[in-house]
Short mmCIF file of C-alpha atoms in Angstrom, two decimals:
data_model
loop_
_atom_site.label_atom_id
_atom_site.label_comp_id
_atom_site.label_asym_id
_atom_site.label_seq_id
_atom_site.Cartn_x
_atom_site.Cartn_y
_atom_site.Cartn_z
CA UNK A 1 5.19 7.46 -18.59
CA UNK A 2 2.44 9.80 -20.05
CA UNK A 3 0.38 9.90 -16.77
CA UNK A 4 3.66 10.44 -14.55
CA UNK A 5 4.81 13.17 -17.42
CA UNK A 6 1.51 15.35 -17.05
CA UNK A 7 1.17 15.10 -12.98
CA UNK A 8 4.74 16.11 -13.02
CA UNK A 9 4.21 19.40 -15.25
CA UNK A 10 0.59 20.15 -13.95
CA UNK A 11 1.64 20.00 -10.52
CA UNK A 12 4.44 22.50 -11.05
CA UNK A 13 2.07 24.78 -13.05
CA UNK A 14 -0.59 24.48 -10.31
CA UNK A 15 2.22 25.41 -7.63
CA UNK A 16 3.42 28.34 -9.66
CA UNK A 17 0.10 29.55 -10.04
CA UNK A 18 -0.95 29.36 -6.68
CA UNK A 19 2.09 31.07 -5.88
CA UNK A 20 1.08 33.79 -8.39
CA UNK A 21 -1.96 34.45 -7.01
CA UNK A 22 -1.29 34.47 -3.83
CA UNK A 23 1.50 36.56 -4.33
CA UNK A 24 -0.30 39.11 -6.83
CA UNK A 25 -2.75 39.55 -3.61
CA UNK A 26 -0.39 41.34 -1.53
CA UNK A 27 2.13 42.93 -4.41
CA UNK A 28 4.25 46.09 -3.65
CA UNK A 29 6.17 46.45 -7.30
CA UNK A 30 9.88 45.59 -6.31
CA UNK A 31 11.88 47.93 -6.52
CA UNK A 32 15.57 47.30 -5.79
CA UNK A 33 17.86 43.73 -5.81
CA UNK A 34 16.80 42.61 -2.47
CA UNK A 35 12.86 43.45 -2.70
CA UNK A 36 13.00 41.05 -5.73
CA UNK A 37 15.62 38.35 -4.06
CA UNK A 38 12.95 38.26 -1.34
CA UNK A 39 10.32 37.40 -3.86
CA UNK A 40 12.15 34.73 -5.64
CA UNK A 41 13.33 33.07 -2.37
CA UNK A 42 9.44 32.65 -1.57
CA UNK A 43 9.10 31.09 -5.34
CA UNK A 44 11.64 28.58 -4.81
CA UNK A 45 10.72 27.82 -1.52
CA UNK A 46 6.96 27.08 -2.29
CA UNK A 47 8.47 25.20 -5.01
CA UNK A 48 11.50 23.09 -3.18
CA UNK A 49 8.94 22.16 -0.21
CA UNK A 50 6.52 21.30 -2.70
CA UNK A 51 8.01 18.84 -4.92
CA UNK A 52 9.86 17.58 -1.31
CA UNK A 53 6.32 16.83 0.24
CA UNK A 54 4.94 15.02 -2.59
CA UNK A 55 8.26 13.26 -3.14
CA UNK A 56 8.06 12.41 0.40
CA UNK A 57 4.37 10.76 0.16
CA UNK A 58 5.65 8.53 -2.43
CA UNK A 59 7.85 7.68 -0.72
CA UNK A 60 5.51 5.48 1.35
CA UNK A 61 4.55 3.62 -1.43
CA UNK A 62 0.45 4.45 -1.82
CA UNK A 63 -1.07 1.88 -3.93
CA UNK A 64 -4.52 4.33 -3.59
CA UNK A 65 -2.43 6.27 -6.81
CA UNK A 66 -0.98 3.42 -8.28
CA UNK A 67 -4.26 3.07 -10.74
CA UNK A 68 -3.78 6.92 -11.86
CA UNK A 69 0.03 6.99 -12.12
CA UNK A 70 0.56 3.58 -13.65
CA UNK A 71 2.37 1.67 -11.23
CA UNK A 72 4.51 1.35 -8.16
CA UNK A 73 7.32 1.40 -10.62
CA UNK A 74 6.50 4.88 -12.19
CA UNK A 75 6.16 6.41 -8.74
CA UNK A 76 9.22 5.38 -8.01
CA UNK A 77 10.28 7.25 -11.15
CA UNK A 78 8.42 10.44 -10.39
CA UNK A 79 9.46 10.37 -6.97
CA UNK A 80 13.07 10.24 -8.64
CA UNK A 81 12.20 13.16 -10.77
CA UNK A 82 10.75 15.23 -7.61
CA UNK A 83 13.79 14.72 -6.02
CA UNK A 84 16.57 15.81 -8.35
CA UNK A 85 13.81 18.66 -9.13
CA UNK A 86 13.59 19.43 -5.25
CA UNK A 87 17.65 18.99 -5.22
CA UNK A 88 17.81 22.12 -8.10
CA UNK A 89 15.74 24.47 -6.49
CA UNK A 90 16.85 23.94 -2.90
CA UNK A 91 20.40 24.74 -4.70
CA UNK A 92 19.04 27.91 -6.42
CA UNK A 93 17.67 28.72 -3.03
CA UNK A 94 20.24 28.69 -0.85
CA UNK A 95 22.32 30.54 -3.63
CA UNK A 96 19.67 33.42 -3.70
CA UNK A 97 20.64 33.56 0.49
CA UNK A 98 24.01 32.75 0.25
CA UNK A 99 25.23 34.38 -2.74
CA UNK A 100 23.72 37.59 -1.93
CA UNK A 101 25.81 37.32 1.71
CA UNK A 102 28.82 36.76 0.28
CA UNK A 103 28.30 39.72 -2.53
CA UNK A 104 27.56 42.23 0.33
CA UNK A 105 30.46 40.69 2.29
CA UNK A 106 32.75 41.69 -1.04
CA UNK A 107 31.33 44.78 -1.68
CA UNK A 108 29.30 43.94 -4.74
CA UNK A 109 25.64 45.02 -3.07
CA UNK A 110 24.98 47.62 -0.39
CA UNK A 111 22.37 46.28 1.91
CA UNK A 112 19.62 48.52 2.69
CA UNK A 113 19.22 49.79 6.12
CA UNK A 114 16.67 48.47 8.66
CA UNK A 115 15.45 49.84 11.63
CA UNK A 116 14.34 47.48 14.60
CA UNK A 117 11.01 45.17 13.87
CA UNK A 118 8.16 46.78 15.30
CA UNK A 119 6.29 44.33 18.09
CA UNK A 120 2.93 42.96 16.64
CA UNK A 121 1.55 43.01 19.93
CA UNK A 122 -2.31 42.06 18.03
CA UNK A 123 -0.96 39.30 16.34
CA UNK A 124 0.76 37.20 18.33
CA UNK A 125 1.08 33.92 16.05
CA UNK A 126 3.10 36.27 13.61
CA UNK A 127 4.83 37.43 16.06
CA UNK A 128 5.84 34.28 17.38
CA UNK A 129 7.21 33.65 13.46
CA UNK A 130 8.97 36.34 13.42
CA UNK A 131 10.77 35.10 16.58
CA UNK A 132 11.91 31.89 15.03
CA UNK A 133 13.25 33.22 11.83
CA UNK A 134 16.73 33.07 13.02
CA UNK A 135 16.76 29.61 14.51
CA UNK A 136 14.24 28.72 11.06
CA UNK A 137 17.35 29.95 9.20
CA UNK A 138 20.01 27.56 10.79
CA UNK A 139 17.96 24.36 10.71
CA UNK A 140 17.03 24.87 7.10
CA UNK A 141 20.66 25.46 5.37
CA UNK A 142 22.07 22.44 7.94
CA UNK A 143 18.70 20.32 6.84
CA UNK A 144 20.13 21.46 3.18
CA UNK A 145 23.17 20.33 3.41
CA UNK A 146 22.33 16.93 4.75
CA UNK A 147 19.30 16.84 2.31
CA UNK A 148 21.97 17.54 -0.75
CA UNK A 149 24.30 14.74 0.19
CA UNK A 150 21.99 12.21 0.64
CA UNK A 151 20.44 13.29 -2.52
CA UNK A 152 23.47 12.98 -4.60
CA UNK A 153 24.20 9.61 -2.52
CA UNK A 154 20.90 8.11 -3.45
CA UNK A 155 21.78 9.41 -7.70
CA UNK A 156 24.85 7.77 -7.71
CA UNK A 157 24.66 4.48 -8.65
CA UNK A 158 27.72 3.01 -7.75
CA UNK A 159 26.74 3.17 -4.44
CA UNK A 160 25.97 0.38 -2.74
CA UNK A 161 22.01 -0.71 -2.20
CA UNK A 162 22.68 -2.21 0.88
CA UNK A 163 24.06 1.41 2.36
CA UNK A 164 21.33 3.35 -0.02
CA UNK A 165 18.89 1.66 1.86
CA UNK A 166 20.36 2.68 5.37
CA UNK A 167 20.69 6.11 4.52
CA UNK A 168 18.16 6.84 2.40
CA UNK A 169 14.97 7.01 5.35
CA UNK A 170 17.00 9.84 6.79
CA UNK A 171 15.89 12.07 4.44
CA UNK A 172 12.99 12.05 6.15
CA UNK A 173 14.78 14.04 8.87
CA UNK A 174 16.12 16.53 6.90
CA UNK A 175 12.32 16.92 5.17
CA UNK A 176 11.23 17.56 8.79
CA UNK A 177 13.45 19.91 9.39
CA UNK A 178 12.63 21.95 6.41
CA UNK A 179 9.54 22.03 6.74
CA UNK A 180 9.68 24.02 10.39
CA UNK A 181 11.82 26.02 8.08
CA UNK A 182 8.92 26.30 5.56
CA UNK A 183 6.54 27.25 7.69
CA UNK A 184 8.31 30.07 9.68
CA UNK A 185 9.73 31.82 6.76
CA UNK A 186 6.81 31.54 3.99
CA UNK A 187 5.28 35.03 3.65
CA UNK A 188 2.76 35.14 6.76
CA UNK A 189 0.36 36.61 4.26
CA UNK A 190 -0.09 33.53 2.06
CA UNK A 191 -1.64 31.59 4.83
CA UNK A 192 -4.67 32.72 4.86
CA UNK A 193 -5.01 33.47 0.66
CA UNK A 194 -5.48 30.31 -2.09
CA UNK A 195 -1.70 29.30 -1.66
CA UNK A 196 -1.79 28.53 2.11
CA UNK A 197 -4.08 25.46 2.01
CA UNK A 198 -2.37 23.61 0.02
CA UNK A 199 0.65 23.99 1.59
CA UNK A 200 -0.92 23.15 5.01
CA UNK A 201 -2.06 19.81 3.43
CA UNK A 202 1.10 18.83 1.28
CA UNK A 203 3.49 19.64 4.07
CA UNK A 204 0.83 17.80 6.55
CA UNK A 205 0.79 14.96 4.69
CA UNK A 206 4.58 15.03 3.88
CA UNK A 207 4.94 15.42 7.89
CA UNK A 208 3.06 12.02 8.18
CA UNK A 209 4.94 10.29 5.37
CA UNK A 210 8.47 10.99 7.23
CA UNK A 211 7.08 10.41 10.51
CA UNK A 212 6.03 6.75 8.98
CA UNK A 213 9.60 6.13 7.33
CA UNK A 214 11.56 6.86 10.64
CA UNK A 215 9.25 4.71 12.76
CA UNK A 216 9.67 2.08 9.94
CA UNK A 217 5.65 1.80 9.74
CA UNK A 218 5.96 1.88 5.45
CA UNK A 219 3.06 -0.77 4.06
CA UNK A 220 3.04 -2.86 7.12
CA UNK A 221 -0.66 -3.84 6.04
CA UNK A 222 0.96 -5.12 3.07
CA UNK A 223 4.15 -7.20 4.81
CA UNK A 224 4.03 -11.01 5.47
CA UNK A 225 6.74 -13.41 6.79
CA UNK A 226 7.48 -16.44 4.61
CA UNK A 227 9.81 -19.16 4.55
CA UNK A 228 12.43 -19.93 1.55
CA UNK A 229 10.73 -23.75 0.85
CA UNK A 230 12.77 -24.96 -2.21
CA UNK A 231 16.17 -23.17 -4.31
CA UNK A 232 16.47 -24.04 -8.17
CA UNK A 233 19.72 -22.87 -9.88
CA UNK A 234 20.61 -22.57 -13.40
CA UNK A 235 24.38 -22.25 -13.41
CA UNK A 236 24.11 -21.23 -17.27
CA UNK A 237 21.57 -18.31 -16.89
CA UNK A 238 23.23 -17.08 -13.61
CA UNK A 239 19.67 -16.80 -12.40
CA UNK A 240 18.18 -18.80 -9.19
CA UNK A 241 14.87 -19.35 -8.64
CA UNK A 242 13.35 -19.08 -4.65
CA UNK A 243 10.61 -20.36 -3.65
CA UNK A 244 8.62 -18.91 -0.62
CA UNK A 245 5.70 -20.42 1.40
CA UNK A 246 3.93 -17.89 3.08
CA UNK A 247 3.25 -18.32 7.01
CA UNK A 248 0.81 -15.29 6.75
CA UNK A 249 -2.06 -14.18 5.06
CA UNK A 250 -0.81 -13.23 1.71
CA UNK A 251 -3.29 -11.06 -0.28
CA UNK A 252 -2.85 -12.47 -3.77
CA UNK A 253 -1.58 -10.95 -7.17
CA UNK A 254 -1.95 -10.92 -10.79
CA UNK A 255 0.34 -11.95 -13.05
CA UNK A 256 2.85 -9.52 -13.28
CA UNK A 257 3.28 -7.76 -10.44
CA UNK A 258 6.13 -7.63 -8.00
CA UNK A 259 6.64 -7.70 -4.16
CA UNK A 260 9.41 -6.61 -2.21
CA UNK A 261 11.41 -9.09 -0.92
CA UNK A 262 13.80 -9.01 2.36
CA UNK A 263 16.30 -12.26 2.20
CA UNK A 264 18.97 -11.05 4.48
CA UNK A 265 18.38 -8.01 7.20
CA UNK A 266 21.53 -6.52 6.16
CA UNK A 267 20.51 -6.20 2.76
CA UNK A 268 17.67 -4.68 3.15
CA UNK A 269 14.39 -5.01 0.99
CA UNK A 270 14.81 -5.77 -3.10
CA UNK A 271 11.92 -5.78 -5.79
CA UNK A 272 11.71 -8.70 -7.95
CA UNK A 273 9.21 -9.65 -9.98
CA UNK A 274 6.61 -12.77 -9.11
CA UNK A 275 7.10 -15.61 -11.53
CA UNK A 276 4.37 -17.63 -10.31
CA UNK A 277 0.35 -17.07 -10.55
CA UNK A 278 -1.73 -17.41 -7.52
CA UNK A 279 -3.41 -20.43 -6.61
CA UNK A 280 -3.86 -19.55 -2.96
CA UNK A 281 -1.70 -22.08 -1.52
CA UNK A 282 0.76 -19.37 -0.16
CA UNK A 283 3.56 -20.45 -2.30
CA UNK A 284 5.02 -17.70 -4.32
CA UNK A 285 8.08 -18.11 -6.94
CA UNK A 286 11.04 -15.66 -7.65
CA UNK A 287 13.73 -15.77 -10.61
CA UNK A 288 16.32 -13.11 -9.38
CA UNK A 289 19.28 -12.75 -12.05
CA UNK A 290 22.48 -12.28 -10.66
CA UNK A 291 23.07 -8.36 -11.49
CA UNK A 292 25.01 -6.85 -8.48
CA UNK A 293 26.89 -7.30 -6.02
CA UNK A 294 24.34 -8.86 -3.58
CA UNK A 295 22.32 -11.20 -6.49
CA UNK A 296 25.57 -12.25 -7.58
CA UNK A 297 25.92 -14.35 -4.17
CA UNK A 298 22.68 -14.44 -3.34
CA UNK A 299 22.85 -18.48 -4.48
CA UNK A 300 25.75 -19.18 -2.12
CA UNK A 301 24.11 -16.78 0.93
CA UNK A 302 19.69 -18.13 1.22
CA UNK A 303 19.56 -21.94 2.12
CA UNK A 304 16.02 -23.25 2.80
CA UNK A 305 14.29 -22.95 5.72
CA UNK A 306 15.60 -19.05 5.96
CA UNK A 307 13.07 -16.74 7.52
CA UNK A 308 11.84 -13.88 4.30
CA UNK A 309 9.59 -10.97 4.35
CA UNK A 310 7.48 -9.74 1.77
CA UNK A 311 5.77 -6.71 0.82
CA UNK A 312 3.62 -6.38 -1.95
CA UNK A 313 2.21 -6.97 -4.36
CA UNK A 314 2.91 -3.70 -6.76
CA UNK A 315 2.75 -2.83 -10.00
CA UNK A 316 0.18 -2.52 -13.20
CA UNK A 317 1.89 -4.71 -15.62
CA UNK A 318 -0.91 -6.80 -15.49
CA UNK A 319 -1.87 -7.78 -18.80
CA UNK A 320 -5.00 -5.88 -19.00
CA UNK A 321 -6.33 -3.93 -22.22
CA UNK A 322 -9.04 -3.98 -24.51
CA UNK A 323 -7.36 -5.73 -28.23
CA UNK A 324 -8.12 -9.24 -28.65
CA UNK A 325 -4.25 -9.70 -29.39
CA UNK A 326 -1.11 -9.10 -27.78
CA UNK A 327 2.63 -9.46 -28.15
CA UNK A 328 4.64 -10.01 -25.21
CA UNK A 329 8.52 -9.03 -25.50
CA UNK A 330 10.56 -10.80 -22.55
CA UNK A 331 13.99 -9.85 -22.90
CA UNK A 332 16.53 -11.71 -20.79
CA UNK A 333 14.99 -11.85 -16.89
CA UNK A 334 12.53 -10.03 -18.29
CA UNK A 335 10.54 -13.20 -19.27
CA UNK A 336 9.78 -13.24 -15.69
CA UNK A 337 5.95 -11.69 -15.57
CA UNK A 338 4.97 -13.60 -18.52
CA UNK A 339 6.15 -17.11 -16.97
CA UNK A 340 3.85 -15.82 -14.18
CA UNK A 341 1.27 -14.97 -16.93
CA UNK A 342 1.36 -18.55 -18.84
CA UNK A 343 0.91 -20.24 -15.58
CA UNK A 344 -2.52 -18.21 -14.86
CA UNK A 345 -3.71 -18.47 -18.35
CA UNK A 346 -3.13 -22.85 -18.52
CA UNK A 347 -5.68 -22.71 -15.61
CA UNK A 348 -7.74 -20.12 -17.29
CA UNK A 349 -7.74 -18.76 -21.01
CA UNK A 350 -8.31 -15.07 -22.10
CA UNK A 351 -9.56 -15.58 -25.03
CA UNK A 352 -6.79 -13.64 -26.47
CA UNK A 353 -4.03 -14.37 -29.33
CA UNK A 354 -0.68 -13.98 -27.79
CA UNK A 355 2.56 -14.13 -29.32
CA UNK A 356 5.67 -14.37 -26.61
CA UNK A 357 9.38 -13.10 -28.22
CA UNK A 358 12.11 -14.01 -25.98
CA UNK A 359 15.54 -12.42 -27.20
CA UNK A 360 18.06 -14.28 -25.07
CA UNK A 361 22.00 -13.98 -25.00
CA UNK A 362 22.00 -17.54 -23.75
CA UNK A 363 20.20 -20.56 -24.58
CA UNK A 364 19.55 -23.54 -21.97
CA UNK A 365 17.93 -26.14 -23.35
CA UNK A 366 16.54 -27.16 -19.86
CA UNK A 367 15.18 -23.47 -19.47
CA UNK A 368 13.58 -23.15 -22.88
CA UNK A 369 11.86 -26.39 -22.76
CA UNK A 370 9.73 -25.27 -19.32
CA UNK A 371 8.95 -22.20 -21.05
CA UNK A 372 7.87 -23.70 -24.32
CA UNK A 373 5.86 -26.29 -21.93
CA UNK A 374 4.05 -23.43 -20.31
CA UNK A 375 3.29 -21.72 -23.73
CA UNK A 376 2.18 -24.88 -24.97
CA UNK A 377 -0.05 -25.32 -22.14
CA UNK A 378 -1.50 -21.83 -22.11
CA UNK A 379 -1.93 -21.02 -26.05
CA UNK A 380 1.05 -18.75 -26.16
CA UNK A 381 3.02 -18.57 -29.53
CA UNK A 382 6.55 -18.53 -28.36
CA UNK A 383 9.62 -16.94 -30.76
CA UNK A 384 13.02 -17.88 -28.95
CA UNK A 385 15.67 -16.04 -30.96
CA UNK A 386 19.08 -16.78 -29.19
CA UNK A 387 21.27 -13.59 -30.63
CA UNK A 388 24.10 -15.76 -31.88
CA UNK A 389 21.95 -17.90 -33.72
CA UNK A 390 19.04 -15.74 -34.85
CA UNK A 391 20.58 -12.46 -34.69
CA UNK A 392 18.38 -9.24 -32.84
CA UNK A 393 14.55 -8.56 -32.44
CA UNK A 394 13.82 -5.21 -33.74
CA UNK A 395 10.48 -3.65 -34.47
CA UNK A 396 10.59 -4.86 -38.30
CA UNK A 397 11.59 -8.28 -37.26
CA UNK A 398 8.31 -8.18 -35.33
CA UNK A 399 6.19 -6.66 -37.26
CA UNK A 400 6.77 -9.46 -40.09
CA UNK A 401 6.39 -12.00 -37.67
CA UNK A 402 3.29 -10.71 -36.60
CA UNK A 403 1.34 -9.31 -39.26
CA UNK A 404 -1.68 -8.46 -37.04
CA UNK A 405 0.56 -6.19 -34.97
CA UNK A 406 -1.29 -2.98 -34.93
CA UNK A 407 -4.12 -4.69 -33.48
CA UNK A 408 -2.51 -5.77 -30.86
CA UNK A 409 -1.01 -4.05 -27.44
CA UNK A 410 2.67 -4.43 -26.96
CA UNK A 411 3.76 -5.69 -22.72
CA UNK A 412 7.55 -5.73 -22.67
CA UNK A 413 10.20 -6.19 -20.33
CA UNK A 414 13.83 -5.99 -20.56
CA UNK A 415 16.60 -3.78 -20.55
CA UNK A 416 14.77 0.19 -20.60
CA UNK A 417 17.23 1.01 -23.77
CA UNK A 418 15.47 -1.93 -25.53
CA UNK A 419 11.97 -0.98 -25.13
CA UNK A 420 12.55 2.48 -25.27
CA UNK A 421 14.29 2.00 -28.59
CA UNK A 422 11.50 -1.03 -29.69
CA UNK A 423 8.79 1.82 -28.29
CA UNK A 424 9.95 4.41 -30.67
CA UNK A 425 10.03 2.33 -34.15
CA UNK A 426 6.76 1.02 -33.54
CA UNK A 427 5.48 4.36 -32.97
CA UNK A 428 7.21 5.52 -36.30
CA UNK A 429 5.19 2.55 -37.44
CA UNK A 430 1.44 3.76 -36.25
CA UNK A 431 1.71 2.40 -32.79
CA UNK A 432 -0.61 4.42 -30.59
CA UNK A 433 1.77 4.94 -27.67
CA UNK A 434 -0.72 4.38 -25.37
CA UNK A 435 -0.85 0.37 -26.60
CA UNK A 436 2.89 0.16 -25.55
CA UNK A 437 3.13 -1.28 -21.57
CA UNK A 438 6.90 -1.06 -20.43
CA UNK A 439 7.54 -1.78 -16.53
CA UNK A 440 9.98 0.71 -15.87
CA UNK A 441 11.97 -1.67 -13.23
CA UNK A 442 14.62 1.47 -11.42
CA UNK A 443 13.53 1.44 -7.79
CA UNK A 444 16.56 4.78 -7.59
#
């Protein structure tokens, strides 16, 4: 979260500064309501097509920044942030335009008068801006009203994945669209000063990014068609275990990560974790919890034999750091990754002391006994507490169990209240926060 906190801030400050500059270059001191409206619509709109554009390259899923940002699943969560940011300033905006329309159209503000644009007959590239601002106009505030409802679609949770997933790539469309807006209406003048480079380049590669989402070319490098070779239900957990053989070259993974996996067309692509560690046989393992409407008959709907795809693998929560000991916290499903884990360290040991907590609402004996097999089998020290009989794990619960915990590094996964909540009282305890690894698993 740290790494996603400070590109998010730095590359607003950078923005605004660049604007600054660029602006400060060819400043003529405002000096009535409109002079300055003009100057804040160029601020917001340097702004809204900048968070856009880098919104948009995540979008694409680049595992190149996946090492700096921390994961596939926290660019999912600064893509989410660049988006409701890009959705604020797009509004602010189009109110600067609107709102000063419709207080001219009242009477509030008297426009100033303008006399025809003179012809720049020795600059024709400006001139042929200046031809398009009208038609610029139109296609942005349409592209912002389509932008805005698929925005709000894509925040609303109740809304079904299956449709989210439809919708969602046209986006892409609107982005286009705003950017011919962009690049007609920015100041002329900032092109060629320190601003208009980086615009070129994040609206370039945004450009490329949509272009890729509409002609569904997203990670095809990293796609492979498989085949659903065994199902394993446990009626008790409401969780059903799929296993896939791989028909094409699958690249590997370490424990931990997660792939995106398309059961049904309809449905559309869904990240689960892998439960299984690579041997290089092509068979990978899923445990998928029935959570929503499409897990929840997802045990009834995949038979074997059925045709999958899968994309991947993603993610850092991959067990690597520097303390000889760590403490894994699996909370419900979220003993997934460290199942995968156990299985990779019985064929080869760390060298590291682990202790596995799994807090778990309901205990199968059936369930409990594979996992205490594989911690057997891989030097794991596993701590079932089943809430009704052992009551909740909190960070003092740990802490007591563990008495070399501040030595250690923390890998969780569970519910985000949870580890937010576990994050914070170990930090109140001396817990560097950096030794805290939480998969943040919100794809929207």
């Amino acid at each position: 979260m740290r790494n996603i906190k400070r590109f998010f801030w730095t590359y607003l400050c950078v923005l605004t500064g660049l604007w600054l500059v660029a602006e400060l270059m060819v400043w003529s001191s405002p000096t009535n309501f409109f002079a300055w409206r003009s100057v804040l619509m160029q601020y917001s709109g340097v702004l809204g097509i900048g968070v856009m554009s880098a919104a948009m390259v995540l979008a694409v899923r680049p595992v190149v920044f996946e090492p700096y940002l921390g994961g596939l699943d926290k660019m999912y969560r600064l893509h989410k942030w660049l988006g409701i940011s890009g959705l604020v300033i797009s509004i602010a905006h189009w109110l600067l335009a609107q709102g000063t329309k419709w207080a001219v159209g009242w009477g509030w503000l008297q426009r100033p008068q303008r006399g025809p644009r003179a012809e720049l007959l020795d600059a024709p590239i400006q001139q042929f801006f200046l031809n398009q601002r009208g038609l610029a106009e139109s296609i942005g505030e349409w592209a912002f009203y389509a932008a805005v409802l698929l925005m709000v679609l894509a925040l609303v949770k109740r809304f079904p994945y299956r449709y989210f997933f439809k919708t969602h790539h046209l986006l892409a469309v609107a982005y286009l669209a705003l950017v011919w807006h962009s690049v007609v209406l920015l100041k002329f003048d900032y092109w060629t000063g320190v601003l208009g480079p980086l615009m070129a380049v994040l609206m370039g590669a945004g450009t490329v990014a949509a272009l890729m989402v509409l002609l569904r070319r997203v990670a095809v490098g990293r796609q492979v068609v498989g085949e659903v070779a065994a199902i394993r239900r446990h009626e008790s957990l409401n969780v059903v275990a799929v296993d896939i053989l791989c028909k094409g070259r699958w690249a590997g993974h370490e424990s931990g990560q997660f792939a995106f996996v398309t059961l049904h067309e309809d449905e559309g692509p869904h990240p689960y974790t892998i439960s299984s560690a690579w041997t290089g046989d092509g068979h990978i393992t899923f445990i998928i919890k029935a959570l929503g409407d499409y897990t929840r008959t997802l045990s009834e709907r995949v038979h074997v034999g059925d045709v999958v795809k899968l994309e991947g693998p993603y993610g850092r929560f991959t067990f690597q750091g520097v303390q000889k000991r760590q403490i894994w916290v699996g909370a419900g499903i979220g003993i997934t990754p460290f199942i995968s884990r156990m299985k990779a360290l019985a064929a080869q040991s760390d060298g590291k002391t682990i202790d596995l907590f799994h807090p778990t609402a309901v205990y199968d004996e059936h369930a409990i006994g594979m996992m205490a097999r594989d911690a057997e089998a891989a030097g794991v020290h596993l701590h079932v507490l089943w809430s009704q009989r052992d009551g909740q794990l909190n960070a003092a619960r740990l802490t007591e169990l563990v008495p070399g915990w501040r030595d250690a590094d923390i890998w969780f996964c569970g519910p985000a209240p949870f580890g937010q909540s576990l994050k914070k009282d170990l930090g109140a305890l001396g817990l560097p926060e950096s030794r805290f690894h939480q998969e943040l698993f919100q794809m929207r």
